[in-house]
Structure formats: C-alpha cells, structure tokens
Coordinates of N, CA, C and O in Angstrom, one line a residue:
M1 N 139.1 -233.5 -43.8 CA 140.3 -232.9 -43.2 C 141.1 -234.0 -42.5 O 140.5 -234.8 -41.8
T2 N 142.4 -234.0 -42.6 CA 143.2 -235.0 -41.9 C 143.7 -234.5 -40.5 O 143.9 -233.3 -40.3
K3 N 144.0 -235.4 -39.7 CA 144.5 -235.0 -38.3 C 146.0 -234.9 -38.4 O 146.6 -235.7 -39.2
P4 N 146.7 -234.1 -37.6 CA 148.1 -234.0 -37.6 C 148.7 -235.3 -37.0 O 148.0 -235.9 -36.1
A5 N 149.9 -235.6 -37.3 CA 150.5 -236.8 -36.8 C 150.7 -236.6 -35.3 O 151.1 -235.6 -34.8
A6 N 150.4 -237.7 -34.5 CA 150.7 -237.6 -33.1 C 152.1 -237.7 -32.8 O 152.9 -238.4 -33.5
V7 N 152.6 -237.1 -31.7 CA 153.9 -237.1 -31.3 C 154.2 -238.5 -30.6 O 153.4 -238.8 -29.7
K8 N 155.2 -239.2 -31.0 CA 155.4 -240.5 -30.4 C 156.3 -240.3 -29.1 O 157.2 -239.5 -29.1
R9 N 155.9 -240.9 -28.1 CA 156.6 -240.7 -26.8 C 157.6 -241.9 -26.7 O 157.4 -243.0 -27.2
H10 N 158.7 -241.6 -25.9 CA 159.7 -242.6 -25.7 C 159.4 -243.3 -24.4 O 159.2 -242.7 -23.4
L11 N 159.4 -244.7 -24.5 CA 159.1 -245.5 -23.3 C 160.4 -245.7 -22.5 O 161.5 -246.0 -23.2
P12 N 160.4 -245.6 -21.2 CA 161.6 -245.8 -20.5 C 162.2 -247.2 -20.6 O 163.4 -247.4 -20.5
T13 N 161.4 -248.2 -20.9 CA 161.9 -249.5 -21.1 C 162.4 -249.9 -22.5 O 162.8 -251.0 -22.8
S14 N 162.3 -248.9 -23.4 CA 162.7 -249.1 -24.8 C 164.2 -249.3 -24.9 O 165.0 -248.7 -24.2
P15 N 164.7 -250.3 -25.7 CA 166.1 -250.5 -25.9 C 166.7 -249.4 -26.8 O 168.0 -249.4 -27.0
F16 N 165.9 -248.6 -27.4 CA 166.5 -247.5 -28.3 C 166.7 -246.2 -27.6 O 165.9 -245.9 -26.6
K17 N 167.6 -245.4 -28.0 CA 167.9 -244.1 -27.4 C 166.7 -243.2 -27.7 O 166.1 -243.2 -28.7
A18 N 166.5 -242.3 -26.7 CA 165.4 -241.3 -26.9 C 165.9 -240.3 -27.9 O 167.0 -239.9 -28.0
P19 N 164.9 -239.8 -28.7 CA 165.3 -238.8 -29.7 C 165.7 -237.5 -29.1 O 165.2 -237.1 -28.0
V20 N 166.7 -236.9 -29.7 CA 167.3 -235.6 -29.1 C 166.4 -234.5 -29.6 O 166.2 -234.3 -30.8
V21 N 165.9 -233.7 -28.7 CA 165.1 -232.5 -29.0 C 166.0 -231.3 -29.2 O 166.7 -230.9 -28.2
Q22 N 166.1 -230.7 -30.4 CA 166.9 -229.6 -30.6 C 166.2 -228.3 -30.1 O 165.0 -228.1 -30.2
P23 N 167.0 -227.4 -29.4 CA 166.4 -226.2 -28.9 C 166.0 -225.3 -30.1 O 166.6 -225.3 -31.1
L24 N 165.0 -224.5 -29.9 CA 164.5 -223.6 -30.9 C 165.6 -222.5 -31.1 O 166.1 -222.0 -30.2
K25 N 165.8 -222.1 -32.4 CA 166.7 -221.1 -32.7 C 166.1 -219.7 -32.3 O 164.9 -219.5 -32.6
Q26 N 166.9 -218.8 -31.7 CA 166.5 -217.5 -31.4 C 167.3 -216.5 -32.1 O 168.5 -216.6 -32.2
F27 N 166.6 -215.5 -32.7 CA 167.3 -214.4 -33.5 C 166.8 -213.1 -32.9 O 165.7 -212.9 -32.4
D28 N 167.7 -212.1 -33.0 CA 167.5 -210.8 -32.5 C 167.6 -209.8 -33.7 O 168.4 -210.1 -34.7
V29 N 167.0 -208.7 -33.7 CA 167.1 -207.7 -34.7 C 168.6 -207.3 -34.8 O 169.2 -207.0 -33.8
G30 N 169.1 -207.3 -36.0 CA 170.5 -206.9 -36.2 C 171.5 -208.1 -36.3 O 172.6 -207.9 -36.7
D31 N 171.0 -209.3 -36.0 CA 171.9 -210.5 -36.1 C 172.2 -210.7 -37.6 O 171.4 -210.6 -38.5
R32 N 173.5 -211.1 -37.8 CA 173.9 -211.5 -39.1 C 173.6 -213.0 -39.2 O 173.9 -213.8 -38.3
V33 N 173.1 -213.4 -40.4 CA 172.7 -214.8 -40.6 C 173.1 -215.3 -42.0 O 173.4 -214.5 -42.8
T34 N 173.1 -216.6 -42.1 CA 173.4 -217.2 -43.4 C 172.2 -218.2 -43.7 O 171.7 -218.8 -42.8
H35 N 171.8 -218.2 -44.9 CA 170.7 -219.1 -45.3 C 171.2 -219.9 -46.5 O 171.9 -219.5 -47.4
D36 N 170.8 -221.2 -46.5 CA 171.2 -222.1 -47.5 C 170.8 -221.7 -48.9 O 171.5 -222.0 -49.9
V37 N 169.7 -221.0 -49.1 CA 169.2 -220.6 -50.4 C 169.6 -219.2 -50.7 O 170.1 -218.9 -51.8
Y38 N 169.4 -218.2 -49.8 CA 169.5 -216.8 -50.0 C 170.9 -216.2 -49.7 O 171.2 -215.2 -50.2
G39 N 171.7 -216.9 -48.9 CA 173.0 -216.4 -48.6 C 173.1 -215.6 -47.3 O 172.3 -215.9 -46.4
L40 N 174.0 -214.6 -47.3 CA 174.2 -213.8 -46.1 C 173.1 -212.7 -46.0 O 172.7 -212.1 -47.0
G41 N 172.7 -212.4 -44.8 CA 171.7 -211.4 -44.6 C 171.7 -210.9 -43.1 O 172.5 -211.3 -42.3
R42 N 170.8 -209.9 -42.9 CA 170.7 -209.3 -41.5 C 169.3 -209.3 -41.1 O 168.4 -208.9 -41.9
V43 N 169.0 -209.8 -39.9 CA 167.6 -209.8 -39.4 C 167.1 -208.4 -39.2 O 167.8 -207.6 -38.5
I44 N 166.0 -208.0 -39.8 CA 165.4 -206.7 -39.6 C 164.1 -206.7 -38.9 O 163.6 -205.6 -38.6
G45 N 163.5 -207.8 -38.7 CA 162.2 -207.9 -38.0 C 161.9 -209.3 -37.5 O 162.5 -210.3 -38.0
I46 N 161.1 -209.3 -36.4 CA 160.9 -210.6 -35.7 C 159.4 -210.7 -35.4 O 158.8 -209.8 -35.0
E47 N 158.8 -211.9 -35.8 CA 157.4 -212.2 -35.4 C 157.6 -213.3 -34.4 O 158.0 -214.4 -34.8
D48 N 157.3 -213.1 -33.1 CA 157.6 -214.0 -32.0 C 157.2 -215.5 -32.3 O 156.0 -215.8 -32.4
G49 N 158.2 -216.3 -32.5 CA 158.0 -217.7 -32.7 C 157.4 -218.2 -34.0 O 157.2 -219.3 -34.3
I50 N 157.1 -217.2 -34.9 CA 156.5 -217.5 -36.2 C 157.5 -217.4 -37.3 O 157.6 -218.3 -38.1
A51 N 158.1 -216.2 -37.4 CA 159.0 -216.0 -38.6 C 159.9 -214.8 -38.3 O 159.7 -214.1 -37.3
V52 N 160.9 -214.7 -39.1 CA 161.8 -213.5 -39.0 C 161.9 -212.9 -40.4 O 161.8 -213.6 -41.4
L53 N 162.1 -211.6 -40.5 CA 162.2 -210.9 -41.7 C 163.7 -210.6 -41.9 O 164.3 -210.0 -41.0
V54 N 164.3 -211.1 -43.0 CA 165.8 -211.0 -43.2 C 166.0 -210.2 -44.5 O 165.4 -210.4 -45.5
D55 N 166.9 -209.2 -44.3 CA 167.3 -208.4 -45.5 C 168.6 -209.0 -46.1 O 169.7 -209.0 -45.5
F56 N 168.4 -209.7 -47.3 CA 169.5 -210.2 -48.0 C 169.8 -209.1 -49.0 O 169.0 -208.3 -49.3
A57 N 171.0 -209.1 -49.6 CA 171.4 -207.9 -50.4 C 170.4 -207.7 -51.6 O 170.1 -206.6 -52.0
S58 N 169.9 -208.8 -52.2 CA 169.0 -208.7 -53.3 C 167.5 -208.6 -53.0 O 166.8 -208.1 -53.8
A59 N 167.1 -209.0 -51.8 CA 165.7 -209.0 -51.5 C 165.5 -209.2 -50.0 O 166.4 -209.6 -49.3
Q60 N 164.3 -208.9 -49.5 CA 163.9 -209.1 -48.1 C 163.0 -210.3 -48.2 O 162.1 -210.4 -49.0
E61 N 163.3 -211.3 -47.3 CA 162.5 -212.5 -47.2 C 162.0 -212.8 -45.8 O 162.7 -212.5 -44.8
R62 N 160.8 -213.4 -45.8 CA 160.2 -213.8 -44.5 C 160.5 -215.3 -44.3 O 160.0 -216.1 -45.1
I63 N 161.3 -215.6 -43.4 CA 161.7 -217.0 -43.1 C 160.9 -217.5 -42.0 O 160.9 -217.0 -40.9
M64 N 160.2 -218.6 -42.2 CA 159.3 -219.2 -41.2 C 160.1 -220.1 -40.3 O 161.1 -220.7 -40.6
S65 N 159.5 -220.2 -39.0 CA 160.1 -221.1 -38.0 C 159.9 -222.5 -38.5 O 158.9 -222.8 -39.2
P66 N 160.8 -223.4 -38.3 CA 161.8 -223.6 -37.3 C 163.2 -223.2 -37.8 O 164.2 -223.5 -37.3
Y67 N 163.3 -222.5 -38.9 CA 164.5 -221.9 -39.5 C 165.6 -223.0 -39.7 O 166.7 -222.9 -39.4
A68 N 165.2 -224.1 -40.4 CA 166.0 -225.2 -40.6 C 167.2 -224.9 -41.5 O 168.3 -225.4 -41.3
K69 N 167.0 -224.0 -42.5 CA 168.1 -223.7 -43.4 C 168.8 -222.4 -43.1 O 169.7 -221.9 -43.8
M70 N 168.6 -221.8 -41.9 CA 169.2 -220.6 -41.5 C 170.0 -220.7 -40.2 O 169.5 -221.4 -39.3
S71 N 171.1 -220.1 -40.1 CA 171.9 -220.1 -38.9 C 172.5 -218.8 -38.6 O 172.8 -218.0 -39.5
K72 N 172.8 -218.5 -37.3 CA 173.3 -217.2 -36.9 C 174.9 -217.3 -37.1 O 175.5 -218.3 -36.8
L73 N 175.4 -216.1 -37.5 CA 176.9 -216.1 -37.7 C 177.5 -215.5 -36.4 O 176.9 -214.9 -35.6

C-alpha cells in the first residue's frame, strides 16, 4: 500500500509566493447549480463534506467533494 502525498508547507523565507488555499464550496438543498458534464440541476440532498445529490433533468447524480466541476448559480 502506498502512502498519501505529504502536504508541502510554505517557508516564510521562500522567495516564492505561498499557494492560495481555495475555500470549500458549500451547497444547500434547493440550490441551483451548473456542472461541466451534466449541465443545470438542483441540489436535492447533502452528505456533510462528502458529496451532494443533484437532480439534473435527465438523471440524479452524486457529486463528490471538492466539487471542482460544479458551481452555484
């Protein structure tokens, strides 16, 4: 079994800028969303910090966190 990659820390003396940490996306039941693959939909269920269940017109999909391809409208 392999170990997960360690998180690299930024040293204060580094000449490079510190990486920007994006805040986690938060969704509520009833939110209208758009997804790069599935299109427009509405959030119908939430699993805290794990996934959201979205009703797209053609299907219901479970979208896993960190929701890179999904945004709130």
